[in-house]
Every structure is written in C-alpha cells, then in structure tokens.
C-alpha cells in the first residue's frame, strides 16, 4: 500500500523544454549581472565558496575554468572566471550542488519579478489535489536544489502548488541513480521503501528506485521525453 509518493520534476511534472529553453537560458544570461549586483550577499558568497570548492575538485579536467582562491566578486576579473565556470558547467549539463544553488538564487529574482512562471502539465494540479484529499503525502526529488523546486511549484502556471507538497529532496541526499538515495528518503520521511511510490521519466532512476526496494515505480511518458526501450519493465 502506497503511503507516500515521490515525484521527479523535469519530464514528469514539468516539460523538459521549460527547464532547457527557459530556466537554463535565464540563469546563463543573468549570471554575471547577478554576481555583480549581489557581490556582498551572504548567500551569494556561500555560492562562490561552493563554486570554488567544485573548481578545485575539477582541476584535473583539462578545460575546466579555474576560479581564483582569493579575490572578491567586486573584482571584474574574478566575476569573469566564475561566470566562465558556471557557463562551462551548464554546457555539460552538470548537476553540481554549487551550480544548482547559484541558479536557484538567480531564478528567485525572476519568479519574484514575474518574469518566470513554473510550468506544470495540466494533470499535475489535479493529481496533487486528489492525493492530498486521499491523505497521501507527496514529496519532490529532483536534481534541482530544494530552493529551486519550491520556486517552481510556488510560482507555477497553476498557482501555488506547494500547498500540496509535504517535502523536498535534492541531490544533497544522494545521486538520483543511486539506490541508497531512495532508502535515505524513506528513512527521512519515516516510512519503509515498500510503502513508497516513485515516478520519473529517467530509466536509470527508476532502476535505482527498484533496486532500493521502492514498492511501486512508474515511468512518466510525456511529449518531448527521451524514448524508452520497449522492454523497460516498468509501469507507465
């Protein structure tokens, strides 16, 4: 029996193109200006620290842009190296905590200004309302930061959907392709893995959830999603 539902975002609740053609370009175009305007904000300084740590971890990668260990964001040359690193990570579609944190803070401004609206499929609000009425808590697990998740659902095209969500998880709890991540989520919400349902559009994530013992795993089939092999073996 399902006692909690865990949802992916991109390709499950939200069209992939909204992320790839709206959110990502928005963050990319505004990264430099955002760093300049918020160069002393504590949250941005924390993002800078995370980006520096990530750059240090990536120093063995030949084309990875380095970020100076010293220097502040008031220095245009330092900002330029940070932007170069951010753009490089985005070009590779990386899911690092540092990148996702900065992107979330940039999107925060966009949602607040009304320049961004979180796009969701038409059946998502209906499903969330039904699950809420049935007393089944719904959680989000996405590679996007928890902050970014709350922004998307809090400023969605269907209104504030955070009212129907019981919690959020990002990759700080573990990679989405690792079975241990799903066990950790179950522990966090106080249920056994068998009592959870997980819905995603990514086959490797579904396989990881199944390996963890998740009671029910479904693959979302949406327009624009990558085609699935015919023998994937999951409910859709």
CSV table of C-alpha atoms in Angstrom, one decimal:
chain,number,residue,atom,x,y,z
A,1,UNK,CA,0.0,0.0,0.0
A,2,UNK,CA,1.3,3.4,-1.0
A,3,UNK,CA,1.7,5.7,1.9
A,4,UNK,CA,3.8,8.4,0.2
A,5,UNK,CA,4.5,9.5,-3.4
A,6,UNK,CA,7.8,10.9,-4.6
A,7,UNK,CA,7.9,12.8,-7.9
A,8,UNK,CA,10.7,13.8,-10.2
A,9,UNK,CA,10.2,17.2,-11.9
A,10,UNK,CA,11.8,17.5,-15.3
A,11,UNK,CA,9.9,15.3,-17.7
A,12,UNK,CA,7.5,14.2,-15.0
A,13,UNK,CA,5.6,17.2,-13.6
A,14,UNK,CA,7.2,19.7,-15.9
A,15,UNK,CA,8.1,19.8,-19.6
A,16,UNK,CA,11.8,19.3,-20.3
A,17,UNK,CA,11.8,22.3,-22.6
A,18,UNK,CA,10.7,24.6,-19.7
A,19,UNK,CA,14.0,23.8,-18.0
A,20,UNK,CA,16.2,23.6,-21.1
A,21,UNK,CA,14.7,26.6,-23.0
A,22,UNK,CA,13.5,28.9,-20.2
A,23,UNK,CA,15.2,28.3,-16.8
A,24,UNK,CA,18.7,27.5,-18.0
A,25,UNK,CA,19.0,30.3,-20.6
A,26,UNK,CA,17.6,32.8,-18.0
A,27,UNK,CA,20.3,31.8,-15.4
A,28,UNK,CA,23.0,31.8,-18.0
A,29,UNK,CA,22.2,35.3,-19.4
A,30,UNK,CA,22.0,36.8,-15.9
A,31,UNK,CA,24.8,35.1,-14.1
A,32,UNK,CA,27.3,38.0,-14.5
A,33,UNK,CA,25.0,40.8,-13.6
A,34,UNK,CA,23.6,38.8,-10.7
A,35,UNK,CA,27.0,38.3,-9.2
A,36,UNK,CA,27.9,42.0,-9.6
A,37,UNK,CA,24.7,43.2,-8.0
A,38,UNK,CA,24.8,40.7,-5.1
A,39,UNK,CA,28.6,40.6,-4.6
A,40,UNK,CA,28.3,41.0,-0.8
A,41,UNK,CA,25.1,39.0,-0.1
A,42,UNK,CA,25.9,36.1,2.3
A,43,UNK,CA,24.0,33.5,0.2
A,44,UNK,CA,25.9,34.5,-2.9
A,45,UNK,CA,29.2,34.4,-1.1
A,46,UNK,CA,28.3,30.9,0.0
A,47,UNK,CA,27.6,30.0,-3.6
A,48,UNK,CA,31.1,31.4,-4.5
A,49,UNK,CA,32.6,29.2,-1.8
A,50,UNK,CA,30.8,26.2,-3.2
A,51,UNK,CA,31.9,27.0,-6.8
A,52,UNK,CA,35.5,27.4,-5.7
A,53,UNK,CA,35.4,24.0,-4.0
A,54,UNK,CA,33.9,22.4,-7.1
A,55,UNK,CA,36.5,24.1,-9.3
A,56,UNK,CA,39.2,22.7,-7.1
A,57,UNK,CA,37.7,19.2,-7.4
A,58,UNK,CA,37.6,19.7,-11.2
A,59,UNK,CA,41.2,20.9,-11.6
A,60,UNK,CA,42.2,17.6,-13.2
A,61,UNK,CA,39.8,18.2,-16.1
A,62,UNK,CA,41.8,19.9,-18.8
A,63,UNK,CA,39.2,22.5,-20.0
A,64,UNK,CA,37.6,23.2,-16.6
A,65,UNK,CA,37.8,27.0,-15.9
A,66,UNK,CA,39.6,27.7,-12.7
A,67,UNK,CA,38.3,30.2,-10.1
A,68,UNK,CA,41.0,32.1,-8.0
A,69,UNK,CA,41.1,31.1,-4.4
A,70,UNK,CA,41.5,34.7,-3.4
A,71,UNK,CA,39.7,37.8,-4.6
A,72,UNK,CA,36.1,39.1,-4.2
A,73,UNK,CA,33.2,39.5,-6.5
A,74,UNK,CA,33.8,43.2,-6.6
A,75,UNK,CA,36.8,42.3,-8.9
A,76,UNK,CA,35.5,42.0,-12.5
A,77,UNK,CA,38.2,39.5,-13.3
A,78,UNK,CA,37.1,37.2,-10.5
A,79,UNK,CA,33.5,37.5,-11.6
A,80,UNK,CA,34.5,36.7,-15.2
A,81,UNK,CA,36.2,33.4,-14.0
A,82,UNK,CA,33.1,32.5,-12.0
A,83,UNK,CA,30.8,33.1,-15.0
A,84,UNK,CA,33.1,31.1,-17.2
A,85,UNK,CA,33.0,28.2,-14.8
A,86,UNK,CA,29.2,28.4,-14.5
A,87,UNK,CA,28.7,28.5,-18.3
A,88,UNK,CA,31.1,25.6,-18.7
A,89,UNK,CA,29.2,23.5,-16.1
A,90,UNK,CA,25.9,24.4,-17.8
A,91,UNK,CA,27.3,23.4,-21.3
A,92,UNK,CA,28.0,20.0,-19.8
A,93,UNK,CA,24.6,19.8,-18.1
A,94,UNK,CA,26.2,19.2,-14.8
A,95,UNK,CA,24.2,18.7,-11.6
A,96,UNK,CA,26.6,20.0,-9.0
A,97,UNK,CA,25.3,21.4,-5.8
A,98,UNK,CA,27.3,24.6,-6.4
A,99,UNK,CA,25.8,25.3,-9.8
A,100,UNK,CA,22.2,24.4,-8.7
A,101,UNK,CA,22.5,26.7,-5.7
A,102,UNK,CA,23.5,29.7,-7.8
A,103,UNK,CA,20.9,29.0,-10.4
A,104,UNK,CA,18.2,28.8,-7.8
A,105,UNK,CA,19.1,32.2,-6.4
A,106,UNK,CA,19.1,33.8,-9.9
A,107,UNK,CA,15.7,32.2,-10.6
A,108,UNK,CA,14.4,33.6,-7.3
A,109,UNK,CA,14.7,37.1,-8.7
A,110,UNK,CA,13.0,36.0,-11.9
A,111,UNK,CA,10.0,34.5,-10.2
A,112,UNK,CA,9.7,37.4,-7.8
A,113,UNK,CA,9.7,39.8,-10.8
A,114,UNK,CA,7.0,37.8,-12.6
A,115,UNK,CA,9.5,37.1,-15.4
A,116,UNK,CA,9.3,33.3,-14.7
A,117,UNK,CA,6.3,31.0,-14.1
A,118,UNK,CA,6.9,27.4,-13.2
A,119,UNK,CA,5.3,25.3,-16.0
A,120,UNK,CA,3.5,22.1,-15.0
A,121,UNK,CA,1.4,19.7,-17.0
A,122,UNK,CA,-2.3,20.1,-16.8
A,123,UNK,CA,-2.8,16.8,-14.9
A,124,UNK,CA,-0.4,17.7,-12.2
A,125,UNK,CA,-2.6,20.1,-10.1
A,126,UNK,CA,-5.5,17.6,-10.4
A,127,UNK,CA,-3.3,14.7,-9.2
A,128,UNK,CA,-1.8,16.7,-6.3
A,129,UNK,CA,-5.3,17.7,-5.2
A,130,UNK,CA,-6.5,14.1,-5.3
A,131,UNK,CA,-3.6,12.7,-3.4
A,132,UNK,CA,-4.0,15.5,-0.8
A,133,UNK,CA,-7.7,14.6,-0.4
A,134,UNK,CA,-6.8,10.9,0.0
A,135,UNK,CA,-4.3,11.7,2.7
A,136,UNK,CA,-1.2,10.6,0.7
A,137,UNK,CA,1.8,12.9,1.2
A,138,UNK,CA,3.7,13.9,-1.9
A,139,UNK,CA,7.4,14.7,-2.0
A,140,UNK,CA,9.6,16.1,-4.7
A,141,UNK,CA,13.0,14.6,-5.5
A,142,UNK,CA,15.0,16.5,-8.2
A,143,UNK,CA,18.5,17.3,-9.2
A,144,UNK,CA,17.5,21.0,-8.9
A,145,UNK,CA,18.0,22.5,-5.5
A,146,UNK,CA,15.2,22.4,-2.9
A,147,UNK,CA,15.1,26.2,-3.2
A,148,UNK,CA,14.6,26.0,-7.0
A,149,UNK,CA,11.9,23.3,-6.5
A,150,UNK,CA,9.9,25.5,-4.1
A,151,UNK,CA,10.2,28.4,-6.5
A,152,UNK,CA,8.8,26.4,-9.4
A,153,UNK,CA,5.9,25.0,-7.6
A,154,UNK,CA,5.2,28.1,-5.5
A,155,UNK,CA,5.0,30.3,-8.7
A,156,UNK,CA,3.5,27.8,-11.1
A,157,UNK,CA,1.2,28.4,-14.0
A,158,UNK,CA,-1.5,26.7,-11.9
A,159,UNK,CA,-0.8,28.9,-8.8
A,160,UNK,CA,0.9,27.9,-5.5
A,161,UNK,CA,1.2,24.1,-5.6
A,162,UNK,CA,3.5,23.9,-2.5
A,163,UNK,CA,0.3,23.7,-0.5
A,164,UNK,CA,0.0,20.1,-1.8
A,165,UNK,CA,3.6,19.1,-1.2
A,166,UNK,CA,4.9,17.6,2.1
A,167,UNK,CA,8.6,18.0,1.4
A,168,UNK,CA,11.5,18.3,-1.0
A,169,UNK,CA,14.7,16.4,-1.7
A,170,UNK,CA,17.7,17.2,-3.9
A,171,UNK,CA,21.0,15.5,-4.6
A,172,UNK,CA,22.4,16.5,-1.2
A,173,UNK,CA,20.6,13.3,-0.1
A,174,UNK,CA,22.4,11.4,-2.8
A,175,UNK,CA,22.5,10.9,-6.6
A,176,UNK,CA,19.2,10.0,-8.3
A,177,UNK,CA,20.8,7.0,-9.9
A,178,UNK,CA,22.0,5.5,-6.5
A,179,UNK,CA,19.7,3.1,-4.8
A,180,UNK,CA,20.9,4.4,-1.4
A,181,UNK,CA,19.3,7.8,-2.1
A,182,UNK,CA,15.8,6.3,-2.1
A,183,UNK,CA,16.5,4.4,1.1
A,184,UNK,CA,17.7,7.7,2.6
A,185,UNK,CA,14.5,9.4,1.6
A,186,UNK,CA,12.3,6.6,3.1
A,187,UNK,CA,14.2,7.0,6.3
A,188,UNK,CA,13.9,10.7,6.3
A,189,UNK,CA,10.1,10.6,5.9
A,190,UNK,CA,9.7,7.7,8.3
A,191,UNK,CA,8.4,5.0,6.0
A,192,UNK,CA,9.7,1.7,4.7
A,193,UNK,CA,10.8,1.8,1.0
A,194,UNK,CA,8.0,-0.7,0.2
A,195,UNK,CA,5.4,2.0,1.3
A,196,UNK,CA,6.6,4.5,-1.3
A,197,UNK,CA,5.8,5.1,-5.0
A,198,UNK,CA,8.3,6.9,-7.2
A,199,UNK,CA,7.5,8.5,-10.6
A,200,UNK,CA,10.2,9.6,-13.0
A,201,UNK,CA,10.9,9.8,-16.7
A,202,UNK,CA,14.5,8.5,-16.4
A,203,UNK,CA,15.0,4.8,-16.7
A,204,UNK,CA,18.2,4.7,-14.7
A,205,UNK,CA,16.5,6.5,-11.8
A,206,UNK,CA,13.6,4.0,-12.0
A,207,UNK,CA,16.0,1.1,-11.9
A,208,UNK,CA,17.8,2.6,-8.9
A,209,UNK,CA,14.5,3.1,-7.0
A,210,UNK,CA,13.5,-0.5,-7.8
A,211,UNK,CA,16.9,-1.7,-6.6
A,212,UNK,CA,16.3,0.1,-3.3
A,213,UNK,CA,13.0,-1.8,-2.9
A,214,UNK,CA,10.6,1.0,-3.6
A,215,UNK,CA,7.1,-0.5,-3.6
A,216,UNK,CA,5.9,0.9,-6.9
A,217,UNK,CA,8.0,2.6,-9.6
A,218,UNK,CA,6.4,4.2,-12.6
A,219,UNK,CA,7.9,5.8,-15.7
A,220,UNK,CA,6.3,9.1,-16.9
A,221,UNK,CA,5.7,9.2,-20.7
A,222,UNK,CA,5.4,12.9,-21.7
A,223,UNK,CA,5.8,14.8,-25.0
A,224,UNK,CA,9.4,15.6,-25.6
A,225,UNK,CA,10.8,13.0,-23.2
A,226,UNK,CA,13.6,10.6,-24.4
A,227,UNK,CA,12.1,7.4,-25.9
A,228,UNK,CA,12.1,4.4,-23.6
A,229,UNK,CA,13.2,0.9,-24.7
A,230,UNK,CA,10.3,-1.4,-25.3
A,231,UNK,CA,11.5,-3.8,-22.7
A,232,UNK,CA,12.0,-1.4,-19.8
A,233,UNK,CA,9.8,-3.4,-17.5
A,234,UNK,CA,8.1,-0.6,-15.6
A,235,UNK,CA,4.5,0.7,-15.3
A,236,UNK,CA,3.9,3.9,-17.3
